PDB file of C-alpha atoms in Angstrom:
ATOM      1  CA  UNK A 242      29.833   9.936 -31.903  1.00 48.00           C
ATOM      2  CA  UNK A 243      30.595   9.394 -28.518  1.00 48.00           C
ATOM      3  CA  UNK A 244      27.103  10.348 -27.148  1.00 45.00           C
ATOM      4  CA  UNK A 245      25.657   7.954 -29.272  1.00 47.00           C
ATOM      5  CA  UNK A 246      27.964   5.137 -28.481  1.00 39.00           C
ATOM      6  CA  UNK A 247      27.295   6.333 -24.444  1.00 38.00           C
ATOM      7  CA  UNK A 248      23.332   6.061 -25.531  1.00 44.00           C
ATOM      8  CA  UNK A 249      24.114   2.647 -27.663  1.00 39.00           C
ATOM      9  CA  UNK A 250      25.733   0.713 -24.772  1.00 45.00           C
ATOM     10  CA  UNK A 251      23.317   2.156 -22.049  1.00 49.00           C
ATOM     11  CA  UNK A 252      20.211   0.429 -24.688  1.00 44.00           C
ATOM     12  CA  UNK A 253      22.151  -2.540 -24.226  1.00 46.00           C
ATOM     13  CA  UNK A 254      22.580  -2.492 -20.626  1.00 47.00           C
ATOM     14  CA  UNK A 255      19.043  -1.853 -20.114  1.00 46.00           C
ATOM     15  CA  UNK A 256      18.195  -4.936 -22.257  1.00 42.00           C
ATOM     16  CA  UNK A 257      20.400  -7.287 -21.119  1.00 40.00           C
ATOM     17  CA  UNK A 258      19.415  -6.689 -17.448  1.00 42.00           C
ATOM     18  CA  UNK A 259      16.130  -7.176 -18.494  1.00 44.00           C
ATOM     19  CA  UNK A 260      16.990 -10.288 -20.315  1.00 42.00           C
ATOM     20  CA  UNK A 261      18.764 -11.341 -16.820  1.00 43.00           C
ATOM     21  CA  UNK A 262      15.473 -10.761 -14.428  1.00 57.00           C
ATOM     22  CA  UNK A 263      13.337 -12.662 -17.024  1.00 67.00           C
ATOM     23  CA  UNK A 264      11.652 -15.593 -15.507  1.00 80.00           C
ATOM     24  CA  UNK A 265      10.219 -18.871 -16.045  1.00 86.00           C
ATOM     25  CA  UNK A 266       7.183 -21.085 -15.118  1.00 91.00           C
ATOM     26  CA  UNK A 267       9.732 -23.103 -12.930  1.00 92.00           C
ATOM     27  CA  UNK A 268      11.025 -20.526 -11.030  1.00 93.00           C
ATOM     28  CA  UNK A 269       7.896 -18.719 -10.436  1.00 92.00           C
ATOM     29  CA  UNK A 270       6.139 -21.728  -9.328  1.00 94.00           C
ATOM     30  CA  UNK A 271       9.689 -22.482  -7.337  1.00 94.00           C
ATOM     31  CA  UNK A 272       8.980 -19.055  -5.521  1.00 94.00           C
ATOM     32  CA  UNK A 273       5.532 -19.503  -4.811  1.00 94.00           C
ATOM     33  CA  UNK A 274       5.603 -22.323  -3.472  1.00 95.00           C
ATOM     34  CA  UNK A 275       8.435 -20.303  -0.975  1.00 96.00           C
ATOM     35  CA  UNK A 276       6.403 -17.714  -0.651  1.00 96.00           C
ATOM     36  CA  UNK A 277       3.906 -19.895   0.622  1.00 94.00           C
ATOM     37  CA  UNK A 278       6.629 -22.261   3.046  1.00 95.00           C
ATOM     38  CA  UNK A 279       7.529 -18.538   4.239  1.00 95.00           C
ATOM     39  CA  UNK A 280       4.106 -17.683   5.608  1.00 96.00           C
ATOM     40  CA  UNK A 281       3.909 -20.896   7.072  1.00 96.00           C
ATOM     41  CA  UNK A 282       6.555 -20.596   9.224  1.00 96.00           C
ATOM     42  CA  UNK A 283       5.828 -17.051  10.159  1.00 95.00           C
ATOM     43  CA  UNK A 284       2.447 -17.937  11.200  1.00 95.00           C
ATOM     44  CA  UNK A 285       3.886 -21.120  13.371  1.00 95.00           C
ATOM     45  CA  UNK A 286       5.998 -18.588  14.945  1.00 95.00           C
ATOM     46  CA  UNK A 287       3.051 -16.651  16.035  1.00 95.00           C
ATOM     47  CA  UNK A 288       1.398 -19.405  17.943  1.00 94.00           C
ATOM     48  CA  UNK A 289       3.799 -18.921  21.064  1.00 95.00           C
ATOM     49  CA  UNK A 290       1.948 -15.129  21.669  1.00 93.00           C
ATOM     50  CA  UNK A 291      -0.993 -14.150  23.043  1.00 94.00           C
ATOM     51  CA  UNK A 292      -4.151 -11.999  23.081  1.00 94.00           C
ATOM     52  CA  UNK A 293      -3.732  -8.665  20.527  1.00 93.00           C
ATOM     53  CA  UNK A 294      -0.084  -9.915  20.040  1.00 94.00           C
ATOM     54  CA  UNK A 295      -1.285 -13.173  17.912  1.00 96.00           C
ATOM     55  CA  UNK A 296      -3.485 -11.479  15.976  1.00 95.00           C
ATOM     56  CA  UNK A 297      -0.655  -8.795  15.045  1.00 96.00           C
ATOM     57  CA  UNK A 298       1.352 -11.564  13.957  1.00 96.00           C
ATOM     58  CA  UNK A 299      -0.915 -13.178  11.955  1.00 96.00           C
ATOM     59  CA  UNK A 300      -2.131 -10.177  10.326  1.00 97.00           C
ATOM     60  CA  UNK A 301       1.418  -9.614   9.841  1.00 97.00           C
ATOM     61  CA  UNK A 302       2.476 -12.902   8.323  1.00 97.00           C
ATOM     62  CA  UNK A 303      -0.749 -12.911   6.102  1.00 97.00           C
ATOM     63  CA  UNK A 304       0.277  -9.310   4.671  1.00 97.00           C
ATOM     64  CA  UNK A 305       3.984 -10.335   3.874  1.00 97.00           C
ATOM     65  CA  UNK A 306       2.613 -13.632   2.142  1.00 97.00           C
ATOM     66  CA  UNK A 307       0.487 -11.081   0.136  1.00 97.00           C
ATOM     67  CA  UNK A 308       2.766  -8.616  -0.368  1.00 97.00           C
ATOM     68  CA  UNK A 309       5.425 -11.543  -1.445  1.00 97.00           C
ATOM     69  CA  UNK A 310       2.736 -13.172  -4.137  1.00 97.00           C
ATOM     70  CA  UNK A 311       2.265  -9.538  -5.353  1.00 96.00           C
ATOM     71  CA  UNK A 312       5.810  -8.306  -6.070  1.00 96.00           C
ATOM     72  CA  UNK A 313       6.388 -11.783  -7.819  1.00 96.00           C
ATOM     73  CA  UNK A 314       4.341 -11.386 -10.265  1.00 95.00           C
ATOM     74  CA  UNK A 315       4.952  -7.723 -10.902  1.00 94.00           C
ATOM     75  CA  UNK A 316       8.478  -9.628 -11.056  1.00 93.00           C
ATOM     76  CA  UNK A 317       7.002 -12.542 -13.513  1.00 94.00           C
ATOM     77  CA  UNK A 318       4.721 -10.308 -15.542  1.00 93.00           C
ATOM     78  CA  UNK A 319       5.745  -6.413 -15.588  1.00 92.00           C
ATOM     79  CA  UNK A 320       3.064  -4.291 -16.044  1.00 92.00           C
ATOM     80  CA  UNK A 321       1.476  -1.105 -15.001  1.00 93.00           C
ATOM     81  CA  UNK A 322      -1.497  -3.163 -13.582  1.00 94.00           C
ATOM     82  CA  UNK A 323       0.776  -5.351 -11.611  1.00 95.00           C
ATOM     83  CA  UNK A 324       2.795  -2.887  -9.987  1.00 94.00           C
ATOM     84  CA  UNK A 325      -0.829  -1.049  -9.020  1.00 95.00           C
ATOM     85  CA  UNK A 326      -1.546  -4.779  -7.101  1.00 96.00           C
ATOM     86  CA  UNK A 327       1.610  -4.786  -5.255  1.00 96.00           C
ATOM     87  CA  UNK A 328       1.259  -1.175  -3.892  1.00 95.00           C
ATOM     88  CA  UNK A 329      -2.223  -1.733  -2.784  1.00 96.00           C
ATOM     89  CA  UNK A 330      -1.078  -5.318  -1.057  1.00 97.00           C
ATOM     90  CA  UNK A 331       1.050  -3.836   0.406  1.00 97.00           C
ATOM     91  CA  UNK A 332      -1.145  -0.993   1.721  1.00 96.00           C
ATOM     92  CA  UNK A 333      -3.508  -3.298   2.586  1.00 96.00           C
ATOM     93  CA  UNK A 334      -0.911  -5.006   4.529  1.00 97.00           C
ATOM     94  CA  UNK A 335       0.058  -1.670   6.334  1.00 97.00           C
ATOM     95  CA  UNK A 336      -3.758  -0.864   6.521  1.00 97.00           C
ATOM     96  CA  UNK A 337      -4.716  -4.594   8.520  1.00 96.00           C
ATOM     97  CA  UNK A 338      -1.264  -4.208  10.883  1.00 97.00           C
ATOM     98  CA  UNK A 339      -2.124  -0.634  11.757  1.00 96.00           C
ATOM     99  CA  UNK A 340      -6.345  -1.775  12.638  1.00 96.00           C
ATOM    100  CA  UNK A 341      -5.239  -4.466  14.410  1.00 96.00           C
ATOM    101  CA  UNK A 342      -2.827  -2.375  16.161  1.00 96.00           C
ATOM    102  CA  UNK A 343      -5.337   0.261  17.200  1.00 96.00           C
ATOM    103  CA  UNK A 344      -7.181  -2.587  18.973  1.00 94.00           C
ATOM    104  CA  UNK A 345      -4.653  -1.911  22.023  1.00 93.00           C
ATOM    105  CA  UNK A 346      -6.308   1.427  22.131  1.00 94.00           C
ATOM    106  CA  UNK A 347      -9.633   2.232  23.854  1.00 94.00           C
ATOM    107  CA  UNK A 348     -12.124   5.149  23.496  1.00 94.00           C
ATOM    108  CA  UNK A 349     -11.091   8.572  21.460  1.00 94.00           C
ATOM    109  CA  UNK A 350      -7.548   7.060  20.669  1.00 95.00           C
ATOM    110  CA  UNK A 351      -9.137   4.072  18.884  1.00 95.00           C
ATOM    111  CA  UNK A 352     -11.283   6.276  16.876  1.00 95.00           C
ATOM    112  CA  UNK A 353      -7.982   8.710  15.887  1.00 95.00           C
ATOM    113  CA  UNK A 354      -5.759   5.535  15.554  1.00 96.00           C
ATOM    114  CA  UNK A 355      -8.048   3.590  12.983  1.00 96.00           C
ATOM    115  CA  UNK A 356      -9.225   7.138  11.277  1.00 95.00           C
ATOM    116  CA  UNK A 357      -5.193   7.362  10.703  1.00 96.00           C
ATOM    117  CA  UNK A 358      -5.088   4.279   9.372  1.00 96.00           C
ATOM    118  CA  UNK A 359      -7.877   3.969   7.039  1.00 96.00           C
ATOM    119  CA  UNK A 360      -6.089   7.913   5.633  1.00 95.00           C
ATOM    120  CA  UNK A 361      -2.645   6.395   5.184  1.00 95.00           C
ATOM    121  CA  UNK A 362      -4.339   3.271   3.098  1.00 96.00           C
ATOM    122  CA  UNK A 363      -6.782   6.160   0.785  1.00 95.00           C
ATOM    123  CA  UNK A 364      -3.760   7.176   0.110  1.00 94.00           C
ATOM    124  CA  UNK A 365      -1.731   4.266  -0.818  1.00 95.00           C
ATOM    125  CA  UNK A 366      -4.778   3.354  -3.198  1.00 94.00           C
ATOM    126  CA  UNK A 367      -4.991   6.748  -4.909  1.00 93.00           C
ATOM    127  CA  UNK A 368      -1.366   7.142  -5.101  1.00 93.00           C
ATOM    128  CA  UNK A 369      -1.087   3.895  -7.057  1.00 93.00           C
ATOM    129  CA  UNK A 370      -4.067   4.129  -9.052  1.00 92.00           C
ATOM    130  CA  UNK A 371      -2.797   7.594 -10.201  1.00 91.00           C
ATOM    131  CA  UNK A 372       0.728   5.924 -10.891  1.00 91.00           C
ATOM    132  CA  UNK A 373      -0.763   3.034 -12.966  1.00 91.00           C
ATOM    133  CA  UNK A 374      -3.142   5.565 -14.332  1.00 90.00           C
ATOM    134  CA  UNK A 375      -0.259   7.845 -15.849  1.00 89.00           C
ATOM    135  CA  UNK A 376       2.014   4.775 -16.533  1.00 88.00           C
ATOM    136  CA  UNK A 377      -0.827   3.731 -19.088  1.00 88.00           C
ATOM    137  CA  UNK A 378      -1.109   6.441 -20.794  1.00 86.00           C
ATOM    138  CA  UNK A 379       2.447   8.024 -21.003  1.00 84.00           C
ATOM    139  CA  UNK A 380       1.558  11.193 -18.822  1.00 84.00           C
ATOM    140  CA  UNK A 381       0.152  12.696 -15.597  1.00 82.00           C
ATOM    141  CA  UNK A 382      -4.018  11.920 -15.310  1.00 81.00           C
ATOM    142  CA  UNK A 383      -5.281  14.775 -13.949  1.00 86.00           C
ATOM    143  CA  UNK A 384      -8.505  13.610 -13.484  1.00 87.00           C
ATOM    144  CA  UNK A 385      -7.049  10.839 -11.532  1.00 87.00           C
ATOM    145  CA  UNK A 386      -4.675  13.167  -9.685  1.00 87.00           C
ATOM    146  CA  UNK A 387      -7.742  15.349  -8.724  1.00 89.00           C
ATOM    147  CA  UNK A 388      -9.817  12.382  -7.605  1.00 90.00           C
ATOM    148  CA  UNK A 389      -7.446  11.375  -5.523  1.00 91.00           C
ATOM    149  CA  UNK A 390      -6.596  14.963  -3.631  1.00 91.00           C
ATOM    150  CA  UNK A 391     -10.036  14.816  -2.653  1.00 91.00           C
ATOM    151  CA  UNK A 392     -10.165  11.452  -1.058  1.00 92.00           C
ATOM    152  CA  UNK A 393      -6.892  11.625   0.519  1.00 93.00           C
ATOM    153  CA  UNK A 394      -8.757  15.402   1.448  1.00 91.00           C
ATOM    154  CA  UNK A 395     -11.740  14.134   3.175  1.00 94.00           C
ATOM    155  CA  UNK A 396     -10.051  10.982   5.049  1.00 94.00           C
ATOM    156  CA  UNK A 397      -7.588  13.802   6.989  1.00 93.00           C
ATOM    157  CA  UNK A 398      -9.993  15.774   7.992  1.00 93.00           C
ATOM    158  CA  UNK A 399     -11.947  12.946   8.743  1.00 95.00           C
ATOM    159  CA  UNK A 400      -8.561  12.321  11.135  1.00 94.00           C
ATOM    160  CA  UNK A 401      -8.786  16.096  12.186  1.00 94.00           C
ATOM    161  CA  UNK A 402     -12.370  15.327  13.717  1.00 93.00           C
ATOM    162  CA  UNK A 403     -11.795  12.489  15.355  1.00 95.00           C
ATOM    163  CA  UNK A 404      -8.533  14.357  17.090  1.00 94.00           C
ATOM    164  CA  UNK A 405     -11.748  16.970  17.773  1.00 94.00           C
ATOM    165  CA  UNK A 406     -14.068  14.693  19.307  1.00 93.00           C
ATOM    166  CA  UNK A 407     -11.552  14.321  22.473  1.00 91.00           C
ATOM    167  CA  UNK A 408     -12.105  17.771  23.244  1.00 93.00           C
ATOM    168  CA  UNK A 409     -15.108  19.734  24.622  1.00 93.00           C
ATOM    169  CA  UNK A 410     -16.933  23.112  24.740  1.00 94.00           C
ATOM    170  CA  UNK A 411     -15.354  26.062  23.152  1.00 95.00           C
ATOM    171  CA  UNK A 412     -12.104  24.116  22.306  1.00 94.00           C
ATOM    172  CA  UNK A 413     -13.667  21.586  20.369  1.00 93.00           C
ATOM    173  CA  UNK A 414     -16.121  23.540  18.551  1.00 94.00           C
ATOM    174  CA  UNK A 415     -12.894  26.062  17.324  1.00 95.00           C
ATOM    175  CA  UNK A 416     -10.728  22.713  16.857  1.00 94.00           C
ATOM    176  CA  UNK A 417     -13.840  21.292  14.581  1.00 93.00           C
ATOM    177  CA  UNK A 418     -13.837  25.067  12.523  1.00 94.00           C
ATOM    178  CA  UNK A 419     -10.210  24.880  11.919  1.00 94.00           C
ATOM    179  CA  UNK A 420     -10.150  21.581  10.217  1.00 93.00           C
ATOM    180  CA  UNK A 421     -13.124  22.669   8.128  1.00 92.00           C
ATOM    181  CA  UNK A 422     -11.281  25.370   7.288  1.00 93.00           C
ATOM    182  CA  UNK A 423      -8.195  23.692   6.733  1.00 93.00           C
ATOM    183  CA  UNK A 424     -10.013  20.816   4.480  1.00 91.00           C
ATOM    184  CA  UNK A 425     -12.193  23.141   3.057  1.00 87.00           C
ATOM    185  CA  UNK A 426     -15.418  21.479   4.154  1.00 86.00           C
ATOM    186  CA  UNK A 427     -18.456  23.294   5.367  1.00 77.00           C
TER     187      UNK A 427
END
């Protein structure tokens, strides 16, 4: 009796909080319209640096606005397929900062610092294709899951040469083995 009173109110709990995060067409448009007074002001606020600074900034203001319009309406419209666009915004958002980052960079360290960037976002993307993936259909897509091993797979040890390429001789041809070895490409 009293586990299914416990499971009874919990129900209730669950749908009344749901009931309480429900929104409507006024408030969404309300918080778009923040969302978009928001980025505004963040990109103002970016006019007072210079050179690679700016263009962090703005890159930086652009992917919150994004990432803002993306978790509102996962927020407005719950879905599988909605919370798949806000990961990836805000991967992509991680993805443009860390790019326009690397442009402080020069030579090899460019190379490794984009390489490490473009791996992090392959597997933000997988990750939340899988998760939308297995959300849809009430379990774990292994198909999905095994797609994504391999891309995440390839864009590390597409990191691992890169961190090889600095090298020379000897050292880089054993560095270049090891992450074939470790990646398991030929």
């Amino acid at each position: 009796m009293k586990t299914r009173l416990l499971m009874l109110s919990i129900a209730m709990s669950c749908a009344l909080s749901n009931a309480a995060f429900a929104m409507d067409k006024v408030e969404y448009k309300a918080q778009k319209d923040t969302i978009s007074g928001d980025y505004k002001v963040n990109r103002d606020n970016c006019n007072s640096l210079k050179a690679n600074a700016k263009d962090i900034c703005v890159v930086q203001a652009k992917g919150t606005e994004k990432v803002a319009k993306a978790k509102l309406e996962a927020d407005y419209q719950p879905s599988a397929r909605h919370d798949e666009k806000l990961s990836l915004a805000r991967g992509n958002a991680d993805y443009d900062t860390a790019k326009e980052k690397c442009d402080d960079a020069s030579g090899n360290a460019k190379t490794v610092c984009k390489k490490e960037a473009k791996a992090a976002y392959v597997t933000v993307k997988d990750e939340a294709r899988v998760a939308r993936l297995s959300a849809e259909s009430g379990k774990i897509n292994t198909g999905a899951r095994s797609m994504a091993n391999k891309d995440e797979n390839e864009a590390n040890y597409k990191v691992a040469i890169a961190r090889c390429d600095a090298m020379a001789g000897a050292t880089k041809d054993a560095c270049a083995a090891q992450a074939r070895a470790k990646f398991g490409m030929k």
